[in-house]
PDB file of C-alpha atoms in Angstrom:
ATOM      1  CA  MET W 266      34.590 171.651  94.492  1.00  0.00           C
ATOM      2  CA  PRO W 267      35.969 168.155  94.471  1.00  0.00           C
ATOM      3  CA  LYS W 268      33.559 165.312  93.983  1.00  0.00           C
ATOM      4  CA  PRO W 269      33.328 163.252  97.248  1.00  0.00           C
ATOM      5  CA  ALA W 270      34.275 159.599  96.885  1.00  0.00           C
ATOM      6  CA  PHE W 271      33.215 156.650  99.114  1.00  0.00           C
ATOM      7  CA  ASP W 272      34.298 153.088  99.567  1.00  0.00           C
ATOM      8  CA  ASP W 273      30.815 151.657  99.611  1.00  0.00           C
ATOM      9  CA  LEU W 274      27.094 152.547  99.738  1.00  0.00           C
ATOM     10  CA  ASP W 275      27.048 152.470 103.502  1.00  0.00           C
ATOM     11  CA  ALA W 276      29.738 155.132 103.692  1.00  0.00           C
ATOM     12  CA  LEU W 277      27.766 157.248 101.127  1.00  0.00           C
ATOM     13  CA  ASN W 278      24.520 156.856 103.172  1.00  0.00           C
ATOM     14  CA  ASP W 279      26.359 157.871 106.332  1.00  0.00           C
ATOM     15  CA  TRP W 280      27.651 161.050 104.621  1.00  0.00           C
ATOM     16  CA  LEU W 281      24.186 161.902 103.208  1.00  0.00           C
ATOM     17  CA  ARG W 282      22.543 161.463 106.597  1.00  0.00           C
ATOM     18  CA  LEU W 283      24.982 163.817 108.217  1.00  0.00           C
ATOM     19  CA  ARG W 284      24.570 166.296 105.351  1.00  0.00           C
ATOM     20  CA  CYS W 285      20.789 166.184 105.634  1.00  0.00           C
ATOM     21  CA  GLU W 286      20.989 166.789 109.395  1.00  0.00           C
ATOM     22  CA  GLU W 287      23.255 169.722 108.857  1.00  0.00           C
ATOM     23  CA  LEU W 288      20.848 171.281 106.283  1.00  0.00           C
ATOM     24  CA  ALA W 289      17.789 170.604 108.413  1.00  0.00           C
ATOM     25  CA  ASN W 290      19.329 172.715 111.301  1.00  0.00           C
ATOM     26  CA  ARG W 291      19.665 175.773 109.103  1.00  0.00           C
ATOM     27  CA  PRO W 292      17.261 178.573 109.397  1.00  0.00           C
ATOM     28  CA  HIS W 293      14.167 178.344 107.085  1.00  0.00           C
ATOM     29  CA  PRO W 294      14.596 180.766 104.094  1.00  0.00           C
ATOM     30  CA  GLU W 295      11.104 182.246 104.623  1.00  0.00           C
ATOM     31  CA  GLN W 296      10.791 181.998 108.387  1.00  0.00           C
ATOM     32  CA  SER W 297      14.286 182.647 109.691  1.00  0.00           C
ATOM     33  CA  ASP W 298      13.281 182.368 113.318  1.00  0.00           C
ATOM     34  CA  ARG W 299      12.715 178.674 112.894  1.00  0.00           C
ATOM     35  CA  THR W 300      14.815 175.863 111.459  1.00  0.00           C
ATOM     36  CA  ILE W 301      13.918 173.740 108.342  1.00  0.00           C
ATOM     37  CA  ALA W 302      13.554 170.738 110.761  1.00  0.00           C
ATOM     38  CA  GLU W 303      11.046 172.465 112.902  1.00  0.00           C
ATOM     39  CA  LEU W 304       8.846 173.503 110.028  1.00  0.00           C
ATOM     40  CA  PHE W 305       8.997 169.931 108.627  1.00  0.00           C
ATOM     41  CA  GLU W 306       7.751 168.586 111.916  1.00  0.00           C
ATOM     42  CA  ASP W 307       4.723 170.862 111.586  1.00  0.00           C
ATOM     43  CA  GLU W 308       4.105 169.584 108.008  1.00  0.00           C
ATOM     44  CA  ARG W 309       4.648 165.903 108.792  1.00  0.00           C
ATOM     45  CA  ALA W 310       1.089 165.393 110.034  1.00  0.00           C
ATOM     46  CA  GLU W 311      -0.294 166.520 106.638  1.00  0.00           C
ATOM     47  CA  LEU W 312       1.989 164.294 104.515  1.00  0.00           C
ATOM     48  CA  ARG W 313       0.646 161.170 102.932  1.00  0.00           C
ATOM     49  CA  PRO W 314       1.910 157.962 104.400  1.00  0.00           C
ATOM     50  CA  LEU W 315       4.746 156.176 102.506  1.00  0.00           C
ATOM     51  CA  GLY W 316       3.618 153.316 100.319  1.00  0.00           C
ATOM     52  CA  ARG W 317       5.141 149.855 100.278  1.00  0.00           C
ATOM     53  CA  ALA W 318       8.858 149.978  99.601  1.00  0.00           C
ATOM     54  CA  PHE W 319       9.806 149.321  95.992  1.00  0.00           C
ATOM     55  CA  ASP W 320      11.524 145.959  95.691  1.00  0.00           C
ATOM     56  CA  GLY W 321      14.005 147.092  93.005  1.00  0.00           C
ATOM     57  CA  TYR W 322      16.260 144.507  91.510  1.00  0.00           C
ATOM     58  CA  VAL W 323      17.467 143.119  88.177  1.00  0.00           C
ATOM     59  CA  GLU W 324      16.808 139.306  87.916  1.00  0.00           C
ATOM     60  CA  LYS W 325      18.329 136.608  85.782  1.00  0.00           C
ATOM     61  CA  THR W 326      18.635 132.889  85.644  1.00  0.00           C
ATOM     62  CA  VAL W 327      22.052 131.552  86.330  1.00  0.00           C
ATOM     63  CA  ARG W 328      23.547 128.050  86.574  1.00  0.00           C
ATOM     64  CA  VAL W 329      25.406 127.031  89.727  1.00  0.00           C
ATOM     65  CA  ARG W 330      28.869 125.689  88.879  1.00  0.00           C
ATOM     66  CA  SER W 331      30.337 122.507  90.290  1.00  0.00           C
ATOM     67  CA  THR W 332      32.313 124.822  92.595  1.00  0.00           C
ATOM     68  CA  CYS W 333      28.968 125.992  94.133  1.00  0.00           C
ATOM     69  CA  LEU W 334      29.501 129.531  92.591  1.00  0.00           C
ATOM     70  CA  VAL W 335      27.339 131.697  90.392  1.00  0.00           C
ATOM     71  CA  GLN W 336      28.678 134.524  88.156  1.00  0.00           C
ATOM     72  CA  TYR W 337      27.404 138.035  88.224  1.00  0.00           C
ATOM     73  CA  ALA W 338      29.200 140.888  86.473  1.00  0.00           C
ATOM     74  CA  SER W 339      32.842 140.512  87.291  1.00  0.00           C
ATOM     75  CA  ASN W 340      32.508 138.407  90.471  1.00  0.00           C
ATOM     76  CA  ARG W 341      31.349 135.042  91.757  1.00  0.00           C
ATOM     77  CA  TYR W 342      29.184 134.288  94.763  1.00  0.00           C
ATOM     78  CA  SER W 343      28.613 130.990  96.587  1.00  0.00           C
ATOM     79  CA  VAL W 344      25.324 129.084  97.094  1.00  0.00           C
ATOM     80  CA  PRO W 345      24.698 125.912  99.270  1.00  0.00           C
ATOM     81  CA  SER W 346      26.405 122.896  97.800  1.00  0.00           C
ATOM     82  CA  ARG W 347      23.186 120.937  97.213  1.00  0.00           C
ATOM     83  CA  PHE W 348      22.335 123.270  94.364  1.00  0.00           C
ATOM     84  CA  ALA W 349      25.473 122.616  92.379  1.00  0.00           C
ATOM     85  CA  GLY W 350      24.552 122.029  88.727  1.00  0.00           C
ATOM     86  CA  GLN W 351      21.083 123.517  89.105  1.00  0.00           C
ATOM     87  CA  HIS W 352      19.549 126.754  87.749  1.00  0.00           C
ATOM     88  CA  VAL W 353      18.560 129.442  90.221  1.00  0.00           C
ATOM     89  CA  SER W 354      17.353 132.949  90.148  1.00  0.00           C
ATOM     90  CA  LEU W 355      19.817 135.840  90.827  1.00  0.00           C
ATOM     91  CA  ARG W 356      18.409 139.075  91.984  1.00  0.00           C
ATOM     92  CA  ALA W 357      20.872 141.948  91.824  1.00  0.00           C
ATOM     93  CA  TYR W 358      19.976 144.824  94.174  1.00  0.00           C
ATOM     94  CA  ALA W 359      21.963 148.010  94.550  1.00  0.00           C
ATOM     95  CA  GLY W 360      23.843 146.634  97.572  1.00  0.00           C
ATOM     96  CA  ARG W 361      23.193 142.909  97.689  1.00  0.00           C
ATOM     97  CA  ILE W 362      22.889 139.728  95.638  1.00  0.00           C
ATOM     98  CA  VAL W 363      20.099 137.391  96.498  1.00  0.00           C
ATOM     99  CA  LEU W 364      19.809 133.789  95.138  1.00  0.00           C
ATOM    100  CA  VAL W 365      16.461 132.200  94.943  1.00  0.00           C
ATOM    101  CA  SER W 366      15.320 128.659  94.129  1.00  0.00           C
ATOM    102  CA  GLY W 367      11.535 128.313  93.739  1.00  0.00           C
ATOM    103  CA  GLN W 368      10.092 130.475  96.420  1.00  0.00           C
ATOM    104  CA  ASP W 369      12.966 130.074  98.782  1.00  0.00           C
ATOM    105  CA  VAL W 370      15.952 132.414  99.329  1.00  0.00           C
ATOM    106  CA  ILE W 371      18.948 130.137  99.400  1.00  0.00           C
ATOM    107  CA  ALA W 372      21.810 132.644  99.704  1.00  0.00           C
ATOM    108  CA  GLU W 373      22.452 136.324 100.177  1.00  0.00           C
ATOM    109  CA  HIS W 374      25.688 138.308  99.725  1.00  0.00           C
ATOM    110  CA  LYS W 375      26.772 141.898  99.870  1.00  0.00           C
ATOM    111  CA  ARG W 376      27.143 143.149  96.312  1.00  0.00           C
ATOM    112  CA  ARG W 377      30.748 143.652  95.368  1.00  0.00           C
ATOM    113  CA  PHE W 378      32.164 145.911  92.640  1.00  0.00           C
ATOM    114  CA  THR W 379      35.682 144.346  92.512  1.00  0.00           C
ATOM    115  CA  ARG W 380      36.800 142.310  89.515  1.00  0.00           C
ATOM    116  CA  ASN W 381      37.366 138.575  89.272  1.00  0.00           C
ATOM    117  CA  VAL W 382      36.917 137.689  92.985  1.00  0.00           C
ATOM    118  CA  SER W 383      35.003 134.760  94.499  1.00  0.00           C
ATOM    119  CA  TYR W 384      33.018 135.428  97.647  1.00  0.00           C
ATOM    120  CA  PHE W 385      32.361 132.417  99.741  1.00  0.00           C
ATOM    121  CA  GLU W 386      29.970 131.650 102.617  1.00  0.00           C
ATOM    122  CA  PRO W 387      31.793 128.708 104.304  1.00  0.00           C
ATOM    123  CA  TRP W 388      28.600 127.177 105.615  1.00  0.00           C
ATOM    124  CA  HIS W 389      27.521 126.540 102.010  1.00  0.00           C
ATOM    125  CA  TYR W 390      30.515 124.071 101.702  1.00  0.00           C
ATOM    126  CA  VAL W 391      30.287 122.300 105.055  1.00  0.00           C
ATOM    127  CA  PRO W 392      28.328 119.222 103.710  1.00  0.00           C
ATOM    128  CA  LEU W 393      31.234 118.554 101.242  1.00  0.00           C
ATOM    129  CA  LEU W 394      33.637 118.241 104.200  1.00  0.00           C
ATOM    130  CA  ASP W 395      31.968 114.950 105.152  1.00  0.00           C
ATOM    131  CA  ARG W 396      33.861 113.320 102.269  1.00  0.00           C
ATOM    132  CA  LYS W 397      37.013 115.539 102.364  1.00  0.00           C
ATOM    133  CA  PRO W 398      37.528 116.721 105.934  1.00  0.00           C
ATOM    134  CA  GLY W 399      41.092 117.750 105.058  1.00  0.00           C
ATOM    135  CA  ALA W 400      39.723 120.666 102.945  1.00  0.00           C
ATOM    136  CA  LEU W 401      38.917 122.397 106.231  1.00  0.00           C
ATOM    137  CA  ARG W 402      42.644 123.197 106.647  1.00  0.00           C
ATOM    138  CA  ASP W 403      43.356 124.843 103.254  1.00  0.00           C
ATOM    139  CA  GLY W 404      40.144 124.837 101.158  1.00  0.00           C
ATOM    140  CA  ALA W 405      39.475 128.256  99.622  1.00  0.00           C
ATOM    141  CA  PRO W 406      35.984 128.728 101.308  1.00  0.00           C
ATOM    142  CA  PHE W 407      37.461 128.089 104.751  1.00  0.00           C
ATOM    143  CA  VAL W 408      40.595 130.348 104.646  1.00  0.00           C
ATOM    144  CA  ASP W 409      40.227 133.047 107.279  1.00  0.00           C
ATOM    145  CA  TRP W 410      36.818 131.739 108.290  1.00  0.00           C
ATOM    146  CA  GLN W 411      35.650 134.021 111.118  1.00  0.00           C
ATOM    147  CA  LEU W 412      33.914 131.609 113.489  1.00  0.00           C
ATOM    148  CA  PRO W 413      32.339 132.618 116.748  1.00  0.00           C
ATOM    149  CA  GLU W 414      34.871 132.778 119.563  1.00  0.00           C
ATOM    150  CA  ALA W 415      33.889 129.511 121.229  1.00  0.00           C
ATOM    151  CA  MET W 416      33.747 127.553 117.982  1.00  0.00           C
ATOM    152  CA  HIS W 417      37.122 129.068 117.001  1.00  0.00           C
ATOM    153  CA  ARG W 418      38.708 127.860 120.264  1.00  0.00           C
ATOM    154  CA  ILE W 419      37.323 124.411 119.830  1.00  0.00           C
ATOM    155  CA  ARG W 420      38.599 124.274 116.226  1.00  0.00           C
ATOM    156  CA  GLU W 421      42.019 125.247 117.324  1.00  0.00           C
ATOM    157  CA  HIS W 422      41.932 122.547 119.984  1.00  0.00           C
ATOM    158  CA  TYR W 423      40.758 119.790 117.590  1.00  0.00           C
ATOM    159  CA  MET W 424      43.130 120.795 114.699  1.00  0.00           C
ATOM    160  CA  ALA W 425      46.132 120.588 116.999  1.00  0.00           C
ATOM    161  CA  GLY W 426      45.652 116.852 117.439  1.00  0.00           C
ATOM    162  CA  LYS W 427      45.667 113.877 114.976  1.00  0.00           C
ATOM    163  CA  GLY W 428      42.306 113.457 113.322  1.00  0.00           C
ATOM    164  CA  GLY W 429      41.058 116.699 114.766  1.00  0.00           C
ATOM    165  CA  ASP W 430      39.791 117.904 111.348  1.00  0.00           C
ATOM    166  CA  ARG W 431      37.393 114.918 111.168  1.00  0.00           C
ATOM    167  CA  GLU W 432      36.146 115.638 114.716  1.00  0.00           C
ATOM    168  CA  PHE W 433      35.456 119.359 113.921  1.00  0.00           C
ATOM    169  CA  VAL W 434      33.731 118.472 110.715  1.00  0.00           C
ATOM    170  CA  ASP W 435      31.484 116.111 112.589  1.00  0.00           C
ATOM    171  CA  LEU W 436      30.629 119.044 114.872  1.00  0.00           C
ATOM    172  CA  LEU W 437      29.949 121.356 111.954  1.00  0.00           C
ATOM    173  CA  LEU W 438      27.702 118.715 110.368  1.00  0.00           C
ATOM    174  CA  LEU W 439      25.479 118.728 113.411  1.00  0.00           C
ATOM    175  CA  ALA W 440      24.433 122.296 112.428  1.00  0.00           C
ATOM    176  CA  GLN W 441      22.671 120.794 109.373  1.00  0.00           C
ATOM    177  CA  ASP W 442      20.231 118.966 111.783  1.00  0.00           C
ATOM    178  CA  HIS W 443      19.961 121.291 114.730  1.00  0.00           C
ATOM    179  CA  GLY W 444      20.933 124.831 113.309  1.00  0.00           C
ATOM    180  CA  ILE W 445      23.956 126.952 113.732  1.00  0.00           C
ATOM    181  CA  GLU W 446      22.622 128.710 116.748  1.00  0.00           C
ATOM    182  CA  VAL W 447      22.184 125.459 118.770  1.00  0.00           C
ATOM    183  CA  VAL W 448      25.663 124.289 117.896  1.00  0.00           C
ATOM    184  CA  GLU W 449      27.186 127.667 118.724  1.00  0.00           C
ATOM    185  CA  THR W 450      25.367 127.723 122.118  1.00  0.00           C
ATOM    186  CA  ALA W 451      26.613 124.216 122.894  1.00  0.00           C
ATOM    187  CA  CYS W 452      30.175 125.237 122.101  1.00  0.00           C
ATOM    188  CA  GLU W 453      29.866 128.250 124.434  1.00  0.00           C
ATOM    189  CA  LEU W 454      28.663 125.973 127.232  1.00  0.00           C
ATOM    190  CA  ALA W 455      31.500 123.516 126.595  1.00  0.00           C
ATOM    191  CA  VAL W 456      34.093 126.267 126.760  1.00  0.00           C
ATOM    192  CA  GLU W 457      32.646 127.605 130.025  1.00  0.00           C
ATOM    193  CA  GLN W 458      32.701 124.051 131.429  1.00  0.00           C
ATOM    194  CA  ASN W 459      36.201 123.480 129.961  1.00  0.00           C
ATOM    195  CA  THR W 460      34.950 120.237 128.403  1.00  0.00           C
ATOM    196  CA  LEU W 461      35.911 120.387 124.721  1.00  0.00           C
ATOM    197  CA  ARG W 462      35.465 116.673 123.857  1.00  0.00           C
ATOM    198  CA  LEU W 463      33.085 115.973 120.939  1.00  0.00           C
ATOM    199  CA  PRO W 464      30.823 113.470 122.796  1.00  0.00           C
ATOM    200  CA  THR W 465      30.351 116.137 125.529  1.00  0.00           C
ATOM    201  CA  ILE W 466      29.352 118.798 123.027  1.00  0.00           C
ATOM    202  CA  ILE W 467      26.970 116.404 121.399  1.00  0.00           C
ATOM    203  CA  ASN W 468      25.327 115.763 124.753  1.00  0.00           C
ATOM    204  CA  LEU W 469      24.991 119.399 125.255  1.00  0.00           C
ATOM    205  CA  ILE W 470      23.339 119.780 121.882  1.00  0.00           C
ATOM    206  CA  ASN W 471      20.852 116.968 122.815  1.00  0.00           C
ATOM    207  CA  GLN W 472      20.057 118.740 126.066  1.00  0.00           C
ATOM    208  CA  LEU W 473      19.343 121.953 124.116  1.00  0.00           C
ATOM    209  CA  VAL W 474      17.040 120.362 121.539  1.00  0.00           C
ATOM    210  CA  GLU W 475      15.206 117.946 123.848  1.00  0.00           C
ATOM    211  CA  PRO W 476      11.719 119.221 124.860  1.00  0.00           C
ATOM    212  CA  VAL W 477      11.405 120.467 128.355  1.00  0.00           C
ATOM    213  CA  ILE W 478       9.033 118.332 130.451  1.00  0.00           C
ATOM    214  CA  THR W 479       7.228 120.336 133.018  1.00  0.00           C
ATOM    215  CA  PRO W 480       6.786 118.399 136.223  1.00  0.00           C
ATOM    216  CA  LEU W 481       3.314 118.078 137.651  1.00  0.00           C
ATOM    217  CA  SER W 482       2.706 120.362 140.579  1.00  0.00           C
ATOM    218  CA  ASP W 483       1.877 118.962 144.033  1.00  0.00           C
ATOM    219  CA  ALA W 484      -1.581 120.360 143.630  1.00  0.00           C
ATOM    220  CA  TYR W 485      -2.245 118.227 140.540  1.00  0.00           C
ATOM    221  CA  THR W 486      -5.559 116.333 140.883  1.00  0.00           C
ATOM    222  CA  TYR W 487      -5.386 112.702 139.782  1.00  0.00           C
ATOM    223  CA  PRO W 488      -8.524 111.069 138.339  1.00  0.00           C
ATOM    224  CA  GLN W 489     -10.604 109.454 140.971  1.00  0.00           C
ATOM    225  CA  LEU W 490     -12.479 106.095 140.622  1.00  0.00           C
ATOM    226  CA  THR W 491     -16.169 106.460 140.731  1.00  0.00           C
ATOM    227  CA  LEU W 492     -16.842 102.741 140.836  1.00  0.00           C
ATOM    228  CA  ARG W 493     -14.339 100.506 142.801  1.00  0.00           C
ATOM    229  CA  PRO W 494     -13.772  97.086 141.309  1.00  0.00           C
ATOM    230  CA  GLU W 495     -15.162  94.121 143.279  1.00  0.00           C
ATOM    231  CA  ALA W 496     -12.926  91.275 144.269  1.00  0.00           C
ATOM    232  CA  ASP W 497     -13.819  88.106 142.487  1.00  0.00           C
ATOM    233  CA  CYS W 498     -11.809  84.976 143.538  1.00  0.00           C
ATOM    234  CA  LYS W 499     -13.674  82.815 141.054  1.00  0.00           C
ATOM    235  CA  ARG W 500     -11.449  84.271 138.320  1.00  0.00           C
ATOM    236  CA  TYR W 501      -8.287  82.933 139.969  1.00  0.00           C
ATOM    237  CA  GLU W 502      -9.924  79.466 140.395  1.00  0.00           C
ATOM    238  CA  THR W 503     -10.890  79.584 136.732  1.00  0.00           C
ATOM    239  CA  LEU W 504      -7.210  80.160 135.745  1.00  0.00           C
ATOM    240  CA  CYS W 505      -5.988  77.359 138.059  1.00  0.00           C
ATOM    241  CA  SER W 506      -8.577  74.925 136.487  1.00  0.00           C
ATOM    242  CA  ALA W 507      -7.345  75.817 132.993  1.00  0.00           C
ATOM    243  CA  GLU W 508      -3.692  75.141 133.942  1.00  0.00           C
ATOM    244  CA  GLU W 509      -4.593  71.739 135.431  1.00  0.00           C
ATOM    245  CA  ALA W 510      -6.579  70.800 132.246  1.00  0.00           C
ATOM    246  CA  ALA W 511      -3.601  71.721 130.070  1.00  0.00           C
ATOM    247  CA  ALA W 512      -1.268  69.669 132.204  1.00  0.00           C
TER     248      ALA W 512
END
């Protein structure tokens, strides 16, 4: 029987799931009037609960290159540009690569089993575009960058004009302060309104991040004075006397 081959672990797991379901629907070898799955359901209540999942990985310390890449096995994986030149922990799982600095996860990639290939997360390199916006056009991390539909449309609109790369970089940099989700939502609103100018998108971002002020209801009870102030004209006369003396 030929040995099955799969492109990746996901494909293998899909095949295993289908194979298990097929076997579970077969008649039980000792109680042929019932399936294996039916008897398993009877036994499930007596089984011990599963313990905490085992966090299985191989860890090593690696140095981030000036290109914001770390090496593992035969491939390279990107990390945020601010970690260039630093040492970080690399955790190699069966299907993913996780980069950690201190207690923080700074990057995560699908583990690859190719040879001599660099795998980029374009957002890791966006801060560098502030100094070299032209790299957005042909820089390796940005080639075939799959942006959300609204952001892709705005990028195409900007890049068609002079200085458009600078404008789009300024838009991307806003994600550092407000988050990618906020910028993406603002771009979607801009496309819906057919207003793709950068100042308009910045205004939409500000509207999204500003706190919502709830107006007071009509039934709001304002504080009531318990002791009304008494009118005292002598105070006015005192002020007038002071002004005359100063003159």
